[in-house]
Amino acid sequence: MCERAARLCRAGAHRLLREPPPQGRALGGLLRWVGARMGEPRAPLAPDAPDAPDAPAADPGPGPGPGSPRGGTAVILDIFRRADKNDDGKLSLEEFQLFFADGVLDEKELEGLFHTIDSDNTNHVDTKELCDYFVDHMGDYEDVLASLETLNHSVLKAMGYTKKVYEGGSNVDQFVTRFLLKETANQIQSLLSSVESAVEAIEEQTSQIRQNHSKASHGVVETWSGSAAPPHAPSAKLGATEQGKSLPSVSADPKEEGLEAQISRLAELIGRLESKHLQLVRQEMAVCPEQLSEFVDSLRQYLRGTAGAGSCFHIAAVRLADGFTFVVYEFWETEEEWRRHLQSPVCKAFRHVKVDTLSQPEALSRILVPAAWCTVGRD
């Protein structure tokens, strides 16, 4: 939400000097959040709100009253609504796994969590069940999320004040407002940087733990060399040719050996390819027409970022004839490497865009394919 507030400050400043938009247009995302919260039955106003003398009696402290919602509830509800692609107020197991997949919990663990949250055993979880579960486990984050609610309301109010000053204020008033707006953005960005540093530290630690576990469980996994890949681009409309990834090679100088030695090395390589399998991951995504440009830009960034991953053998994307359906093919050395990729920054950024731009949940499938097939296809 801090990131949203920062984007709001920047977007609002650019729009102030242009044509005055209707109320709520310049603050579209935030106003939608406020409107959703106002319409949420789990977050009613205090029962005695109309009586002015009783209003100050409400306890503003962190401990909510018996009939009051927990702090941060509205933020959590807003987050989960983005996962509800069908807008039916509930998540299926597939939607749940796609939204919460982080490369740490596997599919079975996520399914177990899904059924734990599904307290009424309906094989789907609604936003209320999700909210109740996470609210019970918030700990100190309750105060943080409650503060974000207050921050969003304050930013909304400040943007209205900024617009008012720039429409009729003096040069001095405009100068002060510009200064305060920039400093607000700087403070929010500084806070966001601190949180992002903590996230990166946790992800690095988690990745190291999973890597050690993978080495202990799969001690005979082959190591892929870093020799250059053939310069042939994939025959896809959208694609990213990976660099620095090739099949294992034998460290020997061909100049010092005869034809027989080279044939022996080739036979050894073919034998290793026949026993080597890659994890093929296929994603099929249907994009909302009005979000197509944003999705394509994010997809290109995802292709470039993933192609640079050392354990990704190849990645390519195809745009189908309807113009709004995309299929991404990824070849990974192992399933563990792919799951580790799910918690990488480039994957999380792409997943965030998919939540906002897809018209329905993506279709994800995986299969093992012989590594020799991939090599033949690239020659």
Short mmCIF file of C-alpha atoms in Angstrom, two decimals:
data_model
loop_
_atom_site.label_atom_id
_atom_site.label_comp_id
_atom_site.label_asym_id
_atom_site.label_seq_id
_atom_site.Cartn_x
_atom_site.Cartn_y
_atom_site.Cartn_z
CA MET A 1 0.00 0.00 0.00
CA CYS A 2 2.99 2.31 0.57
CA GLU A 3 3.98 1.65 -3.01
CA ARG A 4 0.45 2.55 -4.14
CA ALA A 5 0.58 5.77 -2.14
CA ALA A 6 3.90 6.70 -3.73
CA ARG A 7 2.52 6.09 -7.22
CA LEU A 8 -0.53 8.11 -6.26
CA CYS A 9 1.60 11.11 -5.27
CA ARG A 10 3.51 11.03 -8.56
CA ALA A 11 0.44 10.55 -10.73
CA GLY A 12 -1.51 13.22 -8.90
CA ALA A 13 1.19 15.84 -9.34
CA HIS A 14 1.33 15.26 -13.11
CA ARG A 15 -2.41 15.60 -13.51
CA LEU A 16 -2.94 18.71 -11.40
CA LEU A 17 -1.97 21.20 -14.13
CA ARG A 18 -3.97 19.44 -16.83
CA GLU A 19 -7.71 19.40 -17.33
CA PRO A 20 -9.56 18.86 -14.06
CA PRO A 21 -10.68 15.22 -14.01
CA PRO A 22 -13.88 14.05 -12.38
CA GLN A 23 -13.57 13.34 -8.70
CA GLY A 24 -12.09 9.92 -8.27
CA ARG A 25 -10.54 9.61 -11.74
CA ALA A 26 -7.06 10.77 -10.76
CA LEU A 27 -7.25 8.59 -7.70
CA GLY A 28 -9.00 5.67 -9.36
CA GLY A 29 -7.36 2.78 -7.58
CA LEU A 30 -7.49 4.40 -4.17
CA LEU A 31 -11.09 5.54 -4.50
CA ARG A 32 -12.11 2.05 -5.60
CA TRP A 33 -10.47 0.75 -2.45
CA VAL A 34 -12.29 3.33 -0.30
CA GLY A 35 -15.59 2.55 -1.99
CA ALA A 36 -15.08 -1.18 -1.54
CA ARG A 37 -14.30 -0.68 2.10
CA MET A 38 -17.36 1.49 2.63
CA GLY A 39 -19.48 -1.23 1.06
CA GLU A 40 -17.91 -4.04 3.07
CA PRO A 41 -20.36 -5.37 5.69
CA ARG A 42 -17.51 -6.52 7.91
CA ALA A 43 -16.26 -2.98 8.43
CA PRO A 44 -19.26 -0.87 9.52
CA LEU A 45 -19.03 2.53 11.02
CA ALA A 46 -19.33 2.79 14.77
CA PRO A 47 -22.99 2.33 15.77
CA ASP A 48 -23.10 5.65 17.58
CA ALA A 49 -21.35 7.63 14.83
CA PRO A 50 -24.30 10.01 14.15
CA ASP A 51 -24.23 11.26 17.73
CA ALA A 52 -21.48 13.84 17.85
CA PRO A 53 -20.98 13.79 21.65
CA ASP A 54 -20.40 10.04 21.63
CA ALA A 55 -17.91 10.01 18.76
CA PRO A 56 -14.82 10.93 20.83
CA ALA A 57 -15.64 8.09 23.21
CA ALA A 58 -14.40 5.55 20.65
CA ASP A 59 -11.07 4.08 21.63
CA PRO A 60 -8.49 4.97 18.95
CA GLY A 61 -5.92 2.62 20.44
CA PRO A 62 -4.75 -0.66 18.90
CA GLY A 63 -7.20 -2.74 20.91
CA PRO A 64 -10.51 -2.88 19.00
CA GLY A 65 -13.83 -3.00 20.78
CA PRO A 66 -16.03 -6.09 20.79
CA GLY A 67 -18.03 -4.95 17.75
CA SER A 68 -15.21 -3.22 15.84
CA PRO A 69 -13.23 -4.75 12.96
CA ARG A 70 -9.59 -5.56 13.55
CA GLY A 71 -7.05 -3.05 12.28
CA GLY A 72 -5.82 -3.73 8.75
CA THR A 73 -8.92 -5.72 7.80
CA ALA A 74 -9.80 -3.45 4.89
CA VAL A 75 -6.29 -3.71 3.42
CA ILE A 76 -6.35 -7.50 3.56
CA LEU A 77 -9.79 -7.62 1.95
CA ASP A 78 -8.56 -5.37 -0.86
CA ILE A 79 -5.58 -7.65 -1.48
CA PHE A 80 -7.71 -10.77 -1.68
CA ARG A 81 -10.27 -9.18 -3.98
CA ARG A 82 -7.54 -8.90 -6.61
CA ALA A 83 -7.18 -12.69 -6.55
CA ASP A 84 -10.90 -13.16 -7.19
CA LYS A 85 -10.78 -12.98 -10.98
CA ASN A 86 -14.42 -14.03 -11.39
CA ASP A 87 -15.69 -11.44 -8.89
CA ASP A 88 -17.83 -14.08 -7.23
CA GLY A 89 -16.51 -13.39 -3.74
CA LYS A 90 -14.66 -16.70 -3.41
CA LEU A 91 -11.50 -18.46 -4.56
CA SER A 92 -11.25 -21.94 -6.00
CA LEU A 93 -8.28 -24.15 -5.17
CA GLU A 94 -6.68 -23.24 -8.51
CA GLU A 95 -7.08 -19.50 -7.93
CA PHE A 96 -5.75 -19.93 -4.40
CA GLN A 97 -2.64 -21.82 -5.52
CA LEU A 98 -1.87 -19.37 -8.33
CA PHE A 99 -2.23 -16.34 -6.08
CA PHE A 100 -0.26 -17.67 -3.10
CA ALA A 101 2.42 -19.68 -4.93
CA ASP A 102 5.75 -18.35 -3.67
CA GLY A 103 8.19 -21.14 -4.53
CA VAL A 104 8.44 -22.23 -0.88
CA LEU A 105 5.19 -24.08 -0.21
CA ASP A 106 4.55 -26.84 -2.74
CA GLU A 107 1.17 -27.65 -4.25
CA LYS A 108 0.24 -30.17 -1.55
CA GLU A 109 1.11 -27.75 1.24
CA LEU A 110 -0.92 -25.00 -0.43
CA GLU A 111 -3.83 -27.41 -0.85
CA GLY A 112 -3.63 -28.30 2.84
CA LEU A 113 -3.66 -24.62 3.76
CA PHE A 114 -6.62 -24.09 1.44
CA HIS A 115 -8.69 -26.73 3.22
CA THR A 116 -7.64 -25.35 6.61
CA ILE A 117 -8.98 -21.93 5.69
CA ASP A 118 -12.10 -23.48 4.13
CA SER A 119 -13.78 -23.78 7.52
CA ASP A 120 -17.22 -24.59 6.11
CA ASN A 121 -15.88 -27.34 3.77
CA THR A 122 -17.37 -25.90 0.59
CA ASN A 123 -14.23 -26.49 -1.55
CA HIS A 124 -13.78 -22.76 -1.95
CA VAL A 125 -12.76 -19.96 0.36
CA ASP A 126 -14.47 -16.60 0.41
CA THR A 127 -12.79 -13.33 1.24
CA LYS A 128 -14.24 -13.38 4.75
CA GLU A 129 -12.62 -16.75 5.51
CA LEU A 130 -9.30 -15.53 4.10
CA CYS A 131 -9.51 -12.32 6.08
CA ASP A 132 -10.42 -14.09 9.32
CA TYR A 133 -7.52 -16.51 8.94
CA PHE A 134 -4.86 -13.90 8.21
CA VAL A 135 -6.18 -11.44 10.79
CA ASP A 136 -5.74 -14.12 13.46
CA HIS A 137 -2.06 -14.45 12.47
CA MET A 138 -1.14 -10.79 11.87
CA GLY A 139 0.75 -10.14 15.10
CA ASP A 140 2.55 -6.79 14.98
CA TYR A 141 1.52 -6.36 11.35
CA GLU A 142 -1.95 -5.42 12.56
CA ASP A 143 -0.67 -1.97 13.55
CA VAL A 144 1.22 -1.67 10.25
CA LEU A 145 -1.80 -2.46 8.09
CA ALA A 146 -4.05 -0.26 10.21
CA SER A 147 -1.58 2.60 9.66
CA LEU A 148 -1.70 1.96 5.92
CA GLU A 149 -5.47 2.40 6.01
CA THR A 150 -5.00 5.77 7.71
CA LEU A 151 -2.22 6.69 5.28
CA ASN A 152 -4.43 6.05 2.27
CA HIS A 153 -7.18 8.26 3.64
CA SER A 154 -4.62 10.98 4.43
CA VAL A 155 -3.11 10.82 0.95
CA LEU A 156 -6.57 11.05 -0.59
CA LYS A 157 -7.30 14.16 1.46
CA ALA A 158 -3.90 15.69 0.64
CA MET A 159 -4.39 15.18 -3.11
CA GLY A 160 -7.66 17.08 -2.92
CA TYR A 161 -5.92 19.89 -1.04
CA THR A 162 -3.08 19.95 -3.60
CA LYS A 163 -5.53 20.28 -6.47
CA LYS A 164 -7.31 23.11 -4.66
CA VAL A 165 -4.05 25.01 -4.07
CA TYR A 166 -2.97 24.70 -7.70
CA GLU A 167 -6.33 25.92 -8.94
CA GLY A 168 -6.47 29.11 -6.87
CA GLY A 169 -3.49 29.40 -4.55
CA SER A 170 -0.66 31.91 -4.66
CA ASN A 171 2.82 31.13 -5.96
CA VAL A 172 4.05 30.75 -2.38
CA ASP A 173 1.24 28.36 -1.54
CA GLN A 174 2.03 26.32 -4.63
CA PHE A 175 5.74 26.28 -3.74
CA VAL A 176 5.04 24.99 -0.23
CA THR A 177 2.64 22.38 -1.58
CA ARG A 178 5.21 21.16 -4.12
CA PHE A 179 7.81 20.85 -1.39
CA LEU A 180 5.52 18.93 0.93
CA LEU A 181 4.35 16.64 -1.86
CA LYS A 182 7.92 15.76 -2.88
CA GLU A 183 8.98 15.19 0.72
CA THR A 184 5.95 12.99 1.31
CA ALA A 185 6.92 10.90 -1.70
CA ASN A 186 10.53 10.70 -0.45
CA GLN A 187 9.45 9.58 3.01
CA ILE A 188 7.14 6.91 1.62
CA GLN A 189 9.85 5.71 -0.76
CA SER A 190 12.36 5.54 2.10
CA LEU A 191 9.97 3.47 4.15
CA LEU A 192 9.28 1.23 1.17
CA SER A 193 13.02 0.70 0.61
CA SER A 194 13.42 -0.50 4.19
CA VAL A 195 10.59 -2.98 3.79
CA GLU A 196 11.95 -4.19 0.44
CA SER A 197 15.37 -4.78 2.01
CA ALA A 198 13.74 -6.98 4.63
CA VAL A 199 11.86 -8.88 1.92
CA GLU A 200 15.07 -9.46 -0.07
CA ALA A 201 16.88 -10.71 3.04
CA ILE A 202 14.10 -13.18 3.80
CA GLU A 203 13.98 -14.39 0.20
CA GLU A 204 17.74 -14.87 0.13
CA GLN A 205 17.65 -16.86 3.35
CA THR A 206 14.74 -18.97 2.13
CA SER A 207 16.47 -19.62 -1.19
CA GLN A 208 19.64 -20.76 0.60
CA ILE A 209 17.67 -23.13 2.82
CA ARG A 210 15.90 -24.67 -0.17
CA GLN A 211 19.17 -24.94 -2.08
CA ASN A 212 20.84 -26.81 0.78
CA HIS A 213 17.83 -29.09 1.08
CA SER A 214 17.90 -29.76 -2.65
CA LYS A 215 21.58 -30.66 -2.58
CA ALA A 216 21.02 -33.04 0.31
CA SER A 217 18.09 -34.75 -1.43
CA HIS A 218 19.50 -34.77 -4.95
CA GLY A 219 23.23 -35.18 -4.62
CA VAL A 220 23.68 -36.56 -8.14
CA VAL A 221 22.13 -33.67 -10.06
CA GLU A 222 24.31 -32.75 -13.04
CA THR A 223 25.90 -29.32 -13.29
CA TRP A 224 25.32 -27.43 -16.51
CA SER A 225 28.22 -25.57 -18.04
CA GLY A 226 28.31 -21.92 -18.97
CA SER A 227 29.44 -22.16 -22.58
CA ALA A 228 27.71 -19.96 -25.12
CA ALA A 229 24.43 -21.07 -26.62
CA PRO A 230 23.84 -21.25 -30.39
CA PRO A 231 22.77 -17.86 -31.76
CA HIS A 232 19.48 -19.14 -33.17
CA ALA A 233 16.41 -17.23 -32.08
CA PRO A 234 13.28 -19.26 -31.28
CA SER A 235 10.53 -19.26 -33.90
CA ALA A 236 8.03 -17.53 -31.61
CA LYS A 237 6.40 -14.16 -32.08
CA LEU A 238 7.65 -13.15 -28.68
CA GLY A 239 10.77 -14.73 -27.29
CA ALA A 240 13.93 -14.32 -25.31
CA THR A 241 17.07 -16.15 -26.39
CA GLU A 242 18.96 -17.18 -23.30
CA GLN A 243 22.69 -16.63 -23.11
CA GLY A 244 25.35 -18.60 -21.30
CA LYS A 245 23.38 -21.85 -20.95
CA SER A 246 24.31 -25.03 -22.74
CA LEU A 247 24.45 -28.73 -22.16
CA PRO A 248 27.37 -30.27 -20.28
CA SER A 249 30.63 -30.33 -22.15
CA VAL A 250 33.81 -32.27 -21.54
CA SER A 251 36.82 -30.10 -20.69
CA ALA A 252 39.23 -31.09 -23.44
CA ASP A 253 40.97 -29.24 -26.25
CA PRO A 254 39.82 -30.52 -29.68
CA LYS A 255 43.04 -29.30 -31.28
CA GLU A 256 45.06 -31.82 -29.28
CA GLU A 257 42.89 -34.81 -30.08
CA GLY A 258 42.01 -36.74 -33.17
CA LEU A 259 38.70 -37.61 -34.71
CA GLU A 260 38.27 -40.70 -32.55
CA ALA A 261 38.52 -38.70 -29.34
CA GLN A 262 35.91 -36.23 -30.56
CA ILE A 263 33.57 -39.08 -31.51
CA SER A 264 34.01 -40.58 -28.04
CA ARG A 265 33.13 -37.29 -26.40
CA LEU A 266 30.08 -36.95 -28.64
CA ALA A 267 28.91 -40.44 -27.73
CA GLU A 268 29.33 -39.63 -24.04
CA LEU A 269 27.34 -36.42 -24.44
CA ILE A 270 24.50 -38.22 -26.25
CA GLY A 271 24.37 -40.81 -23.50
CA ARG A 272 24.07 -38.12 -20.86
CA LEU A 273 21.36 -36.33 -22.85
CA GLU A 274 19.29 -39.50 -23.12
CA SER A 275 19.17 -39.79 -19.33
CA LYS A 276 18.67 -36.07 -18.68
CA HIS A 277 15.20 -34.54 -18.42
CA LEU A 278 14.07 -30.94 -18.24
CA GLN A 279 11.01 -29.51 -16.54
CA LEU A 280 8.74 -27.93 -19.17
CA VAL A 281 6.35 -25.36 -17.69
CA ARG A 282 3.52 -24.05 -19.85
CA GLN A 283 1.47 -20.96 -18.95
CA GLU A 284 -1.59 -19.98 -20.98
CA MET A 285 -2.95 -16.52 -20.21
CA ALA A 286 -6.04 -14.69 -21.49
CA VAL A 287 -5.57 -10.92 -21.23
CA CYS A 288 -8.22 -8.23 -20.78
CA PRO A 289 -8.25 -6.14 -24.00
CA GLU A 290 -7.95 -2.84 -22.14
CA GLN A 291 -4.90 -4.15 -20.24
CA LEU A 292 -3.11 -5.62 -23.27
CA SER A 293 -0.35 -3.01 -23.55
CA GLU A 294 0.57 -3.24 -19.87
CA PHE A 295 0.64 -7.03 -20.02
CA VAL A 296 2.83 -7.18 -23.15
CA ASP A 297 5.38 -4.79 -21.62
CA SER A 298 5.51 -6.86 -18.45
CA LEU A 299 5.76 -10.11 -20.44
CA ARG A 300 8.77 -8.82 -22.38
CA GLN A 301 10.50 -7.87 -19.12
CA TYR A 302 9.69 -11.30 -17.70
CA LEU A 303 11.15 -13.06 -20.75
CA ARG A 304 14.37 -11.06 -20.57
CA GLY A 305 14.71 -11.51 -16.82
CA THR A 306 13.99 -15.24 -16.85
CA ALA A 307 16.29 -15.89 -19.81
CA GLY A 308 19.14 -14.62 -17.65
CA ALA A 309 18.49 -17.20 -14.94
CA GLY A 310 21.28 -19.74 -14.83
CA SER A 311 18.95 -22.71 -14.39
CA CYS A 312 16.49 -21.76 -17.16
CA PHE A 313 17.50 -23.67 -20.27
CA HIS A 314 15.13 -21.84 -22.59
CA ILE A 315 12.04 -19.61 -22.53
CA ALA A 316 9.73 -18.41 -25.30
CA ALA A 317 6.25 -16.94 -25.66
CA VAL A 318 3.63 -17.25 -28.40
CA ARG A 319 0.72 -14.92 -29.09
CA LEU A 320 -2.31 -16.81 -30.39
CA ALA A 321 -4.53 -15.79 -33.27
CA ASP A 322 -7.16 -14.05 -31.13
CA GLY A 323 -4.54 -11.48 -30.12
CA PHE A 324 -5.33 -11.69 -26.40
CA THR A 325 -4.11 -15.17 -25.49
CA PHE A 326 -0.44 -15.82 -24.75
CA VAL A 327 1.39 -19.07 -24.06
CA VAL A 328 4.78 -19.07 -22.32
CA TYR A 329 7.06 -22.12 -22.45
CA GLU A 330 9.87 -22.46 -19.91
CA PHE A 331 12.47 -25.23 -19.73
CA TRP A 332 14.06 -25.67 -16.30
CA GLU A 333 16.83 -28.01 -15.18
CA THR A 334 14.81 -29.30 -12.21
CA GLU A 335 11.48 -28.72 -10.54
CA GLU A 336 13.35 -27.29 -7.55
CA GLU A 337 14.95 -24.62 -9.75
CA TRP A 338 11.57 -23.66 -11.16
CA ARG A 339 10.02 -23.38 -7.70
CA ARG A 340 12.96 -21.26 -6.58
CA HIS A 341 12.33 -19.05 -9.61
CA LEU A 342 8.75 -18.45 -8.39
CA GLN A 343 10.05 -16.36 -5.49
CA SER A 344 12.44 -14.29 -7.61
CA PRO A 345 11.72 -10.56 -8.03
CA VAL A 346 11.12 -10.87 -11.78
CA CYS A 347 8.55 -13.63 -11.28
CA LYS A 348 6.77 -11.81 -8.47
CA ALA A 349 6.58 -8.62 -10.53
CA PHE A 350 5.07 -10.52 -13.47
CA ARG A 351 2.64 -12.34 -11.19
CA HIS A 352 1.47 -9.00 -9.77
CA VAL A 353 0.75 -7.70 -13.28
CA LYS A 354 -1.08 -10.91 -14.21
CA VAL A 355 -3.42 -10.51 -11.27
CA ASP A 356 -4.44 -7.09 -12.58
CA THR A 357 -4.50 -7.80 -16.33
CA LEU A 358 -5.77 -11.34 -16.93
CA SER A 359 -9.46 -11.92 -17.65
CA GLN A 360 -9.37 -15.34 -15.97
CA PRO A 361 -6.88 -17.44 -14.00
CA GLU A 362 -3.96 -18.66 -16.06
CA ALA A 363 -3.75 -22.34 -17.06
CA LEU A 364 -0.52 -23.87 -15.76
CA SER A 365 0.84 -27.30 -16.67
CA ARG A 366 4.18 -29.09 -16.25
CA ILE A 367 5.80 -32.11 -17.87
CA LEU A 368 9.24 -33.73 -18.05
CA VAL A 369 10.86 -33.82 -21.50
CA PRO A 370 14.19 -35.34 -22.62
CA ALA A 371 16.94 -32.76 -22.75
CA ALA A 372 18.02 -34.13 -26.14
CA TRP A 373 14.77 -32.87 -27.67
CA CYS A 374 15.54 -29.33 -26.63
CA THR A 375 19.05 -29.51 -28.06
CA VAL A 376 17.81 -30.80 -31.41
CA GLY A 377 15.24 -28.02 -31.57
CA ARG A 378 17.91 -25.37 -31.06
CA ASP A 379 20.33 -26.61 -33.72
#
